[in-house]
Amino acid sequence: LLSELYEPSDIFRELGLPVLDWRANTWQKRSEEAQLLCSLGLKSYPDLTTLVKLMASPKEKIREAAMKYFLNNFGLYSSKYNASAFGYLEYIPAVRPDGTIFMSKPSDVYADSECAVMGFSVIDPKLRDVALTKLGIQKHPPTRLIMNVLLETPPTQLEIAQKYFEYLASRIADFSGTDYNALRQACIIPATPPVGSLLAQAVPPLLMAKPGECIFKLKGQGPTIHEKLFVFVDFGTKANIFLKACGVKDRPEMKDIIKLLLRDPKHFLELVGTTDEYLEQLRKVSAYKECPHDLIEQMRTSPFLLGRLKSDRSPNGPGTSGLGVDCKGDGAIFELLQPSQIAILDDINAYSLFSDSVHVAPLDETLEAFYLHLGSPRLTTLITEECEPEDIVTSNSPLTTEIKNLIIQRSVLFLHDPSTLAKAKPEWLLQMKSFTVRCCENLK
């Protein structure tokens, strides 16, 4: 049938389409014969579906010819072409991350070559200029797919991670708040462990860290105590822009230090190195006025405060952290205890009696106030004083009678004084059975 044939053109022959066998003379598209045949049904160009199927042909020459014809005659198809309508066909020349060329569905390939670092396939570089305007290819992979890559197969090498984050820095505006919250708590950053960490001696010396737990490394800054506590990262200016959006901080926040301290006080003390440095960290914690309520409650029951004990015994007794540190060679030790297990020294004489059995707070006004706030009792509230007479002689000797009479004489004036709060009346003392004086050899 004439309606199944195409004009006898070389391009249609290259496409493998059935063409009219025209032997009379050279085919002239505007000749009367050509116009007559076209009016009777002869095809002047393939319809869109036919052409796209030819672009997906298993024969390379036909694919290339069909793509060339489509692009050169895009005006014929622009009003009807929609890449999603042909999503079942693999007609887009593409390049995998490893460099191999293949034919892809339009939804599986992207125009921006930078996304290849994350494992996405990109359009053939020869077609990049027309990928968006004519072929309808997406410029970037959707954030949904990027999130899957980051959460399921995050980069484990520093060089690859830097390329990831540099590309994602150009996509910051495309991620939602929900996306960033998920990334903040996900282990997506390969990083060097904190100095002194057991992982620091591992091979390779890398760990996968959460953005919310990382700090940017400041250039030119000398060693600090924070390097022993936190993971520091630096992937370059561009990559760091994305990481900051994910939660990496410019400097440690006090609440982060407190969380590390409470997580493992003993290890924290080992990292800072000395009790003086540990006490300095406690002073900084005490000055943190915006501490969340949940952290304060956790501090009240956590064995993270240093208590001082004057004793030669082992610091591994029940209720202690098992850590003892000699305090300046004076025979005293520091132990990590809960606030309720440490007393505030408010009576030096009483302390001299119980120094080998009571842990006390460091003699520092700031720390004492901090310990009190967390529930440490004052030493005097833990001590009750009672007098117990030993070897009572008699209650009717001349000495006891003399002392009793003297007390009665002087107390009458006191009990009559309206400024006192005494509830007893002078007559009460005059009753022999109400008030007695006894003599003993010793008071215990």
mmCIF file of N, CA and C in Angstrom, residues 130-181:
data_model
loop_
_atom_site.group_PDB
_atom_site.id
_atom_site.type_symbol
_atom_site.label_atom_id
_atom_site.label_comp_id
_atom_site.label_asym_id
_atom_site.label_seq_id
_atom_site.Cartn_x
_atom_site.Cartn_y
_atom_site.Cartn_z
ATOM 1 N N VAL A 130 21.736 19.028 24.106
ATOM 2 C CA VAL A 130 20.316 18.910 23.729
ATOM 3 C C VAL A 130 19.549 18.016 24.695
ATOM 4 N N ALA A 131 20.247 17.560 25.757
ATOM 5 C CA ALA A 131 19.617 16.624 26.688
ATOM 6 C C ALA A 131 18.371 17.210 27.327
ATOM 7 N N LEU A 132 18.442 18.465 27.724
ATOM 8 C CA LEU A 132 17.314 19.095 28.411
ATOM 9 C C LEU A 132 16.306 19.660 27.435
ATOM 10 N N THR A 133 16.785 20.349 26.393
ATOM 11 C CA THR A 133 15.884 21.072 25.501
ATOM 12 C C THR A 133 15.133 20.185 24.525
ATOM 13 N N LYS A 134 15.746 19.092 24.089
ATOM 14 C CA LYS A 134 15.104 18.252 23.074
ATOM 15 C C LYS A 134 14.784 16.826 23.556
ATOM 16 N N LEU A 135 15.710 16.215 24.280
ATOM 17 C CA LEU A 135 15.499 14.830 24.703
ATOM 18 C C LEU A 135 14.712 14.723 26.004
ATOM 19 N N GLY A 136 14.539 15.830 26.733
ATOM 20 C CA GLY A 136 13.729 15.805 27.951
ATOM 21 C C GLY A 136 14.348 15.034 29.098
ATOM 22 N N ILE A 137 15.693 14.993 29.135
ATOM 23 C CA ILE A 137 16.389 14.265 30.196
ATOM 24 C C ILE A 137 16.487 15.157 31.440
ATOM 25 N N GLN A 138 16.333 14.572 32.639
ATOM 26 C CA GLN A 138 16.493 15.330 33.877
ATOM 27 C C GLN A 138 17.955 15.747 34.050
ATOM 28 N N LYS A 139 18.137 16.962 34.561
ATOM 29 C CA LYS A 139 19.503 17.443 34.758
ATOM 30 C C LYS A 139 20.169 16.711 35.918
ATOM 31 N N HIS A 140 19.457 16.529 37.029
ATOM 32 C CA HIS A 140 20.017 15.910 38.232
ATOM 33 C C HIS A 140 19.174 14.710 38.653
ATOM 34 N N PRO A 141 19.811 13.746 39.331
ATOM 35 C CA PRO A 141 19.005 12.680 39.950
ATOM 36 C C PRO A 141 18.162 13.265 41.073
ATOM 37 N N PRO A 142 16.962 12.747 41.316
ATOM 38 C CA PRO A 142 16.125 13.277 42.405
ATOM 39 C C PRO A 142 16.781 13.024 43.762
ATOM 40 N N THR A 143 16.484 13.889 44.726
ATOM 41 C CA THR A 143 17.083 13.746 46.053
ATOM 42 C C THR A 143 16.715 12.419 46.704
ATOM 43 N N ARG A 144 15.579 11.864 46.319
ATOM 44 C CA ARG A 144 15.164 10.567 46.860
ATOM 45 C C ARG A 144 16.230 9.510 46.574
ATOM 46 N N LEU A 145 16.756 9.505 45.339
ATOM 47 C CA LEU A 145 17.779 8.519 44.978
ATOM 48 C C LEU A 145 19.122 8.857 45.633
ATOM 49 N N ILE A 146 19.425 10.136 45.742
ATOM 50 C CA ILE A 146 20.678 10.542 46.389
ATOM 51 C C ILE A 146 20.670 10.128 47.854
ATOM 52 N N MET A 147 19.522 10.310 48.519
ATOM 53 C CA MET A 147 19.416 9.900 49.916
ATOM 54 C C MET A 147 19.651 8.400 50.056
ATOM 55 N N ASN A 148 19.128 7.629 49.128
ATOM 56 C CA ASN A 148 19.326 6.171 49.182
ATOM 57 C C ASN A 148 20.807 5.828 49.098
ATOM 58 N N VAL A 149 21.526 6.517 48.201
ATOM 59 C CA VAL A 149 22.958 6.249 48.043
ATOM 60 C C VAL A 149 23.716 6.614 49.322
ATOM 61 N N LEU A 150 23.432 7.793 49.872
ATOM 62 C CA LEU A 150 24.152 8.246 51.057
ATOM 63 C C LEU A 150 23.884 7.372 52.275
ATOM 64 N N LEU A 151 22.636 6.958 52.438
ATOM 65 C CA LEU A 151 22.279 6.205 53.637
ATOM 66 C C LEU A 151 22.637 4.722 53.525
ATOM 67 N N GLU A 152 22.570 4.171 52.318
ATOM 68 C CA GLU A 152 22.809 2.733 52.151
ATOM 69 C C GLU A 152 24.256 2.410 51.790
ATOM 70 N N THR A 153 24.886 3.243 50.969
ATOM 71 C CA THR A 153 26.282 2.997 50.577
ATOM 72 C C THR A 153 27.089 4.291 50.659
ATOM 73 N N PRO A 154 27.296 4.816 51.855
ATOM 74 C CA PRO A 154 28.055 6.067 51.995
ATOM 75 C C PRO A 154 29.509 5.870 51.581
ATOM 76 N N PRO A 155 30.192 6.936 51.193
ATOM 77 C CA PRO A 155 31.602 6.814 50.784
ATOM 78 C C PRO A 155 32.471 6.426 51.975
ATOM 79 N N THR A 156 33.408 5.548 51.746
ATOM 80 C CA THR A 156 34.281 5.075 52.828
ATOM 81 C C THR A 156 35.724 5.547 52.662
ATOM 82 N N GLN A 157 35.997 6.292 51.587
ATOM 83 C CA GLN A 157 37.337 6.833 51.358
ATOM 84 C C GLN A 157 37.265 8.350 51.314
ATOM 85 N N LEU A 158 38.281 9.010 51.857
ATOM 86 C CA LEU A 158 38.269 10.463 51.969
ATOM 87 C C LEU A 158 38.180 11.148 50.611
ATOM 88 N N GLU A 159 38.926 10.652 49.606
ATOM 89 C CA GLU A 159 38.928 11.299 48.294
ATOM 90 C C GLU A 159 37.564 11.196 47.627
ATOM 91 N N ILE A 160 36.944 10.019 47.704
ATOM 92 C CA ILE A 160 35.626 9.839 47.096
ATOM 93 C C ILE A 160 34.582 10.663 47.844
ATOM 94 N N ALA A 161 34.699 10.679 49.176
ATOM 95 C CA ALA A 161 33.749 11.450 49.973
ATOM 96 C C ALA A 161 33.811 12.928 49.614
ATOM 97 N N GLN A 162 35.013 13.450 49.374
ATOM 98 C CA GLN A 162 35.140 14.856 49.005
ATOM 99 C C GLN A 162 34.411 15.146 47.699
ATOM 100 N N LYS A 163 34.505 14.248 46.724
ATOM 101 C CA LYS A 163 33.800 14.430 45.447
ATOM 102 C C LYS A 163 32.290 14.372 45.649
ATOM 103 N N TYR A 164 31.848 13.437 46.476
ATOM 104 C CA TYR A 164 30.418 13.358 46.808
ATOM 105 C C TYR A 164 29.918 14.705 47.335
ATOM 106 N N PHE A 165 30.600 15.180 48.377
ATOM 107 C CA PHE A 165 30.125 16.361 49.089
ATOM 108 C C PHE A 165 30.262 17.632 48.241
ATOM 109 N N GLU A 166 31.264 17.685 47.376
ATOM 110 C CA GLU A 166 31.390 18.835 46.474
ATOM 111 C C GLU A 166 30.229 18.876 45.499
ATOM 112 N N TYR A 167 29.851 17.708 44.965
ATOM 113 C CA TYR A 167 28.691 17.681 44.066
ATOM 114 C C TYR A 167 27.417 18.062 44.820
ATOM 115 N N LEU A 168 27.248 17.513 46.010
ATOM 116 C CA LEU A 168 26.023 17.769 46.773
ATOM 117 C C LEU A 168 25.926 19.212 47.247
ATOM 118 N N ALA A 169 27.055 19.914 47.311
ATOM 119 C CA ALA A 169 27.012 21.325 47.685
ATOM 120 C C ALA A 169 26.216 22.138 46.664
ATOM 121 N N SER A 170 26.198 21.665 45.421
ATOM 122 C CA SER A 170 25.430 22.357 44.382
ATOM 123 C C SER A 170 23.950 21.999 44.444
ATOM 124 N N ARG A 171 23.596 21.051 45.320
ATOM 125 C CA ARG A 171 22.200 20.592 45.408
ATOM 126 C C ARG A 171 21.565 20.928 46.758
ATOM 127 N N ILE A 172 22.226 21.797 47.543
ATOM 128 C CA ILE A 172 21.763 22.087 48.904
ATOM 129 C C ILE A 172 20.296 22.479 48.938
ATOM 130 N N ALA A 173 19.876 23.320 48.015
ATOM 131 C CA ALA A 173 18.502 23.835 48.039
ATOM 132 C C ALA A 173 17.469 22.763 47.706
ATOM 133 N N ASP A 174 17.902 21.632 47.154
ATOM 134 C CA ASP A 174 16.955 20.591 46.730
ATOM 135 C C ASP A 174 16.544 19.657 47.861
ATOM 136 N N PHE A 175 17.314 19.660 48.956
ATOM 137 C CA PHE A 175 17.003 18.757 50.066
ATOM 138 C C PHE A 175 16.035 19.431 51.035
ATOM 139 N N SER A 176 15.170 18.616 51.624
ATOM 140 C CA SER A 176 14.186 19.135 52.577
ATOM 141 C C SER A 176 14.742 19.088 54.001
ATOM 142 N N GLY A 177 14.020 19.730 54.916
ATOM 143 C CA GLY A 177 14.421 19.683 56.318
ATOM 144 C C GLY A 177 14.425 18.263 56.857
ATOM 145 N N THR A 178 13.479 17.460 56.397
ATOM 146 C CA THR A 178 13.423 16.051 56.807
ATOM 147 C C THR A 178 14.652 15.302 56.332
ATOM 148 N N ASP A 179 15.086 15.612 55.103
ATOM 149 C CA ASP A 179 16.291 14.965 54.564
ATOM 150 C C ASP A 179 17.510 15.298 55.429
ATOM 151 N N TYR A 180 17.649 16.575 55.772
ATOM 152 C CA TYR A 180 18.817 16.985 56.557
ATOM 153 C C TYR A 180 18.787 16.390 57.960
ATOM 154 N N ASN A 181 17.616 16.249 58.540
ATOM 155 C CA ASN A 181 17.514 15.616 59.856
ATOM 156 C C ASN A 181 17.977 14.170 59.806
#
